[in-house]
């Protein structure tokens, strides 16, 4: 809000107090060719810099000054289309104020976003990302030779195994971080129960071994990731 007030104050001084009538008449007569148009914009730039009182924020003053130039130039060309000259005048001021408000809003949003990003626990983000798709691809490469030997007629949802693995690794990582190791045992038990009927019906030792190895590798990657994160923090 303070930034908006400063910039709005600079605009009011530049547009109403430091713009002689001579400049306005010359601009309306010569439009884009008027030297006073650019002098007027320069005055705004200097006022923005003065009220910001921070040379590192020159880009704010430049952006708003360029926006002021575009709006003023548009007003000069559409002004003859209106019989009531108050309409373009108020439209011009509304656009100027709206530009300042929108710019300040997104500048503040950007600063808040950057503060949020800087405050992120990046090792945790890395751990979460690793146990999802990267771990699934690593497992696929490790078990590629075994998967070619498995023959099953069971139909399943597309990529269901991949998604199940990602979810279970996220659960394991969460349990390790919050220190609930016993929950990992319950998760393994629950998965074994759900898999029991499939393994019983298939009566395939290879499939059983493949699922067991895949489960241990999946849990192992998640546990190793969790331990590395804890050791880092």
Short mmCIF file of C-alpha atoms in Angstrom, two decimals:
data_model
loop_
_atom_site.label_atom_id
_atom_site.label_comp_id
_atom_site.label_asym_id
_atom_site.label_seq_id
_atom_site.Cartn_x
_atom_site.Cartn_y
_atom_site.Cartn_z
CA UNK A 1 0.00 0.00 0.00
CA UNK A 2 2.88 2.36 0.80
CA UNK A 3 4.40 1.77 -2.62
CA UNK A 4 1.06 2.46 -4.31
CA UNK A 5 0.62 5.72 -2.37
CA UNK A 6 4.10 6.92 -3.31
CA UNK A 7 3.66 6.16 -6.99
CA UNK A 8 0.17 7.66 -7.08
CA UNK A 9 1.48 10.82 -5.43
CA UNK A 10 4.25 11.05 -8.03
CA UNK A 11 1.65 10.67 -10.78
CA UNK A 12 -0.62 13.40 -9.40
CA UNK A 13 2.25 15.85 -9.05
CA UNK A 14 3.54 15.09 -12.53
CA UNK A 15 0.19 15.18 -14.29
CA UNK A 16 -1.42 18.14 -12.51
CA UNK A 17 1.21 20.27 -10.81
CA UNK A 18 4.21 20.00 -13.11
CA UNK A 19 2.46 20.00 -16.47
CA UNK A 20 1.94 23.56 -17.78
CA UNK A 21 -1.03 24.31 -20.01
CA UNK A 22 1.47 25.15 -22.76
CA UNK A 23 2.62 21.54 -22.78
CA UNK A 24 -0.95 20.22 -22.99
CA UNK A 25 -1.81 22.47 -25.97
CA UNK A 26 1.41 21.56 -27.77
CA UNK A 27 0.79 17.84 -27.23
CA UNK A 28 -2.77 18.02 -28.55
CA UNK A 29 -1.56 19.87 -31.63
CA UNK A 30 1.51 17.78 -32.45
CA UNK A 31 0.65 14.49 -30.79
CA UNK A 32 3.59 12.00 -30.99
CA UNK A 33 5.80 14.69 -32.55
CA UNK A 34 5.47 16.94 -29.51
CA UNK A 35 8.68 17.27 -27.52
CA UNK A 36 6.64 18.10 -24.43
CA UNK A 37 5.07 14.64 -24.50
CA UNK A 38 8.45 13.06 -23.87
CA UNK A 39 9.48 15.79 -21.46
CA UNK A 40 6.28 15.09 -19.53
CA UNK A 41 7.15 11.40 -19.36
CA UNK A 42 10.69 12.26 -18.24
CA UNK A 43 9.24 14.33 -15.41
CA UNK A 44 7.20 11.32 -14.31
CA UNK A 45 10.26 9.11 -14.42
CA UNK A 46 12.20 11.52 -12.21
CA UNK A 47 9.29 11.83 -9.78
CA UNK A 48 8.95 8.04 -9.54
CA UNK A 49 12.67 7.78 -8.79
CA UNK A 50 12.42 10.57 -6.23
CA UNK A 51 9.57 8.96 -4.32
CA UNK A 52 11.03 5.48 -4.55
CA UNK A 53 14.38 6.85 -3.31
CA UNK A 54 16.14 3.65 -4.40
CA UNK A 55 18.20 3.59 -7.58
CA UNK A 56 17.96 -0.20 -7.71
CA UNK A 57 14.25 0.20 -8.40
CA UNK A 58 14.84 2.19 -11.58
CA UNK A 59 13.02 -0.51 -13.53
CA UNK A 60 9.79 0.37 -11.69
CA UNK A 61 10.09 4.02 -12.70
CA UNK A 62 10.96 3.04 -16.28
CA UNK A 63 8.06 0.62 -16.62
CA UNK A 64 5.49 3.07 -15.28
CA UNK A 65 6.90 5.91 -17.39
CA UNK A 66 6.63 3.82 -20.55
CA UNK A 67 3.09 2.89 -19.58
CA UNK A 68 2.33 6.57 -19.03
CA UNK A 69 3.72 7.39 -22.47
CA UNK A 70 1.56 4.77 -24.19
CA UNK A 71 -1.62 5.89 -22.41
CA UNK A 72 -0.97 9.58 -23.06
CA UNK A 73 -0.20 8.96 -26.71
CA UNK A 74 -3.38 6.92 -27.14
CA UNK A 75 -5.37 9.70 -25.51
CA UNK A 76 -3.96 12.28 -27.93
CA UNK A 77 -5.18 10.29 -30.93
CA UNK A 78 -8.62 9.33 -29.59
CA UNK A 79 -9.33 12.72 -28.03
CA UNK A 80 -10.76 14.25 -31.29
CA UNK A 81 -13.33 11.45 -31.42
CA UNK A 82 -15.09 12.74 -28.31
CA UNK A 83 -17.26 15.83 -28.23
CA UNK A 84 -17.19 15.78 -24.46
CA UNK A 85 -13.47 16.19 -23.62
CA UNK A 86 -14.08 15.16 -20.02
CA UNK A 87 -14.53 11.55 -21.12
CA UNK A 88 -11.00 10.98 -22.49
CA UNK A 89 -9.58 12.96 -19.57
CA UNK A 90 -11.16 10.72 -16.94
CA UNK A 91 -10.46 7.58 -18.96
CA UNK A 92 -6.83 8.65 -19.14
CA UNK A 93 -6.60 9.12 -15.36
CA UNK A 94 -8.39 5.86 -14.65
CA UNK A 95 -5.94 3.99 -16.88
CA UNK A 96 -2.94 5.65 -15.23
CA UNK A 97 -4.15 4.80 -11.73
CA UNK A 98 -5.14 1.29 -12.77
CA UNK A 99 -1.71 0.72 -14.30
CA UNK A 100 0.00 1.78 -11.08
CA UNK A 101 -2.31 -0.39 -8.98
CA UNK A 102 -1.89 -3.50 -11.15
CA UNK A 103 1.87 -3.02 -11.30
CA UNK A 104 2.15 -2.65 -7.52
CA UNK A 105 -0.10 -5.67 -7.01
CA UNK A 106 2.00 -7.95 -9.21
CA UNK A 107 5.24 -6.51 -7.82
CA UNK A 108 4.06 -7.36 -4.31
CA UNK A 109 2.90 -10.79 -5.49
CA UNK A 110 6.32 -11.38 -7.06
CA UNK A 111 8.11 -10.39 -3.85
CA UNK A 112 5.89 -12.67 -1.78
CA UNK A 113 6.47 -15.52 -4.22
CA UNK A 114 10.24 -15.01 -4.11
CA UNK A 115 10.15 -14.92 -0.30
CA UNK A 116 8.17 -18.17 -0.32
CA UNK A 117 10.60 -19.80 -2.73
CA UNK A 118 13.60 -18.68 -0.68
CA UNK A 119 11.96 -20.12 2.44
CA UNK A 120 11.34 -23.53 0.90
CA UNK A 121 13.01 -26.60 2.35
CA UNK A 122 14.84 -27.48 -0.87
CA UNK A 123 16.31 -30.79 0.39
CA UNK A 124 12.75 -31.88 1.20
CA UNK A 125 11.57 -30.82 -2.26
CA UNK A 126 14.45 -32.83 -3.76
CA UNK A 127 13.52 -35.87 -1.66
CA UNK A 128 9.85 -35.68 -2.67
CA UNK A 129 10.68 -35.32 -6.36
CA UNK A 130 13.19 -38.20 -6.26
CA UNK A 131 10.76 -40.75 -4.77
CA UNK A 132 8.19 -40.04 -7.49
CA UNK A 133 8.94 -40.42 -11.21
CA UNK A 134 12.78 -40.61 -10.99
CA UNK A 135 12.56 -43.57 -8.59
CA UNK A 136 9.94 -45.23 -10.80
CA UNK A 137 12.24 -44.95 -13.82
CA UNK A 138 15.24 -46.22 -11.82
CA UNK A 139 13.19 -49.21 -10.67
CA UNK A 140 12.08 -49.87 -14.23
CA UNK A 141 15.70 -50.02 -15.35
CA UNK A 142 16.76 -52.24 -12.43
CA UNK A 143 13.91 -54.71 -12.92
CA UNK A 144 13.81 -54.59 -16.72
CA UNK A 145 15.47 -57.97 -17.14
CA UNK A 146 13.09 -59.61 -14.67
CA UNK A 147 9.92 -58.04 -16.04
CA UNK A 148 10.56 -59.65 -19.44
CA UNK A 149 10.31 -63.06 -17.81
CA UNK A 150 6.93 -62.43 -16.23
CA UNK A 151 3.88 -63.63 -18.14
CA UNK A 152 0.50 -62.68 -16.76
CA UNK A 153 -2.96 -62.48 -18.21
CA UNK A 154 -4.22 -60.20 -15.44
CA UNK A 155 -5.56 -56.92 -16.70
CA UNK A 156 -4.77 -53.76 -14.77
CA UNK A 157 -5.28 -50.03 -15.09
CA UNK A 158 -2.73 -48.19 -17.29
CA UNK A 159 0.38 -47.25 -15.24
CA UNK A 160 -1.38 -48.37 -12.05
CA UNK A 161 1.79 -50.04 -10.75
CA UNK A 162 3.80 -46.87 -11.30
CA UNK A 163 1.29 -44.70 -9.44
CA UNK A 164 1.00 -47.22 -6.58
CA UNK A 165 4.78 -47.22 -6.23
CA UNK A 166 4.95 -43.42 -6.19
CA UNK A 167 2.23 -43.16 -3.54
CA UNK A 168 3.77 -45.83 -1.33
CA UNK A 169 7.21 -44.18 -1.50
CA UNK A 170 5.69 -40.81 -0.58
CA UNK A 171 4.02 -42.47 2.42
CA UNK A 172 7.30 -44.12 3.46
CA UNK A 173 9.21 -40.84 3.12
CA UNK A 174 6.56 -39.05 5.20
CA UNK A 175 6.64 -41.71 7.93
CA UNK A 176 10.44 -41.52 8.17
CA UNK A 177 10.45 -37.72 8.38
CA UNK A 178 7.85 -37.69 11.17
CA UNK A 179 9.61 -40.58 12.90
CA UNK A 180 6.83 -43.20 12.59
CA UNK A 181 8.80 -46.23 11.43
CA UNK A 182 6.12 -48.64 12.66
CA UNK A 183 3.73 -47.25 10.04
CA UNK A 184 6.06 -48.49 7.31
CA UNK A 185 5.58 -52.04 8.59
CA UNK A 186 1.81 -51.58 8.49
CA UNK A 187 2.08 -50.29 4.93
CA UNK A 188 4.06 -53.35 3.84
CA UNK A 189 1.51 -55.61 5.52
CA UNK A 190 -1.41 -53.85 3.85
CA UNK A 191 0.23 -54.15 0.43
CA UNK A 192 0.91 -57.85 1.01
CA UNK A 193 -2.74 -58.46 1.90
CA UNK A 194 -3.99 -56.73 -1.25
CA UNK A 195 -1.49 -58.64 -3.39
CA UNK A 196 -2.28 -62.02 -1.81
CA UNK A 197 -5.23 -62.91 -4.07
CA UNK A 198 -3.34 -61.99 -7.26
CA UNK A 199 -0.36 -64.12 -6.27
CA UNK A 200 -2.60 -67.01 -5.18
CA UNK A 201 -4.54 -67.05 -8.44
CA UNK A 202 -1.47 -66.72 -10.67
CA UNK A 203 0.37 -69.51 -8.81
CA UNK A 204 3.59 -68.11 -10.29
CA UNK A 205 6.76 -68.17 -8.25
CA UNK A 206 8.44 -65.76 -10.68
CA UNK A 207 5.64 -63.24 -10.30
CA UNK A 208 5.78 -63.53 -6.51
CA UNK A 209 9.54 -63.00 -6.50
CA UNK A 210 9.24 -60.12 -8.94
CA UNK A 211 6.64 -58.33 -6.81
CA UNK A 212 8.67 -58.97 -3.66
CA UNK A 213 11.86 -57.60 -5.18
CA UNK A 214 10.01 -54.59 -6.63
CA UNK A 215 8.42 -53.83 -3.26
CA UNK A 216 11.74 -54.07 -1.42
CA UNK A 217 13.51 -51.88 -3.98
CA UNK A 218 10.70 -49.32 -3.85
CA UNK A 219 10.67 -49.19 -0.06
CA UNK A 220 14.46 -49.24 0.01
CA UNK A 221 14.74 -46.16 -2.24
CA UNK A 222 12.21 -44.29 -0.12
CA UNK A 223 13.92 -45.27 3.15
CA UNK A 224 17.37 -44.32 1.84
CA UNK A 225 16.01 -40.97 0.64
CA UNK A 226 14.37 -40.32 4.00
CA UNK A 227 17.55 -41.18 5.91
CA UNK A 228 19.65 -38.91 3.70
CA UNK A 229 17.19 -36.06 4.26
CA UNK A 230 17.22 -36.56 8.04
CA UNK A 231 21.02 -36.72 8.12
CA UNK A 232 21.21 -33.49 6.11
CA UNK A 233 18.81 -31.58 8.34
#
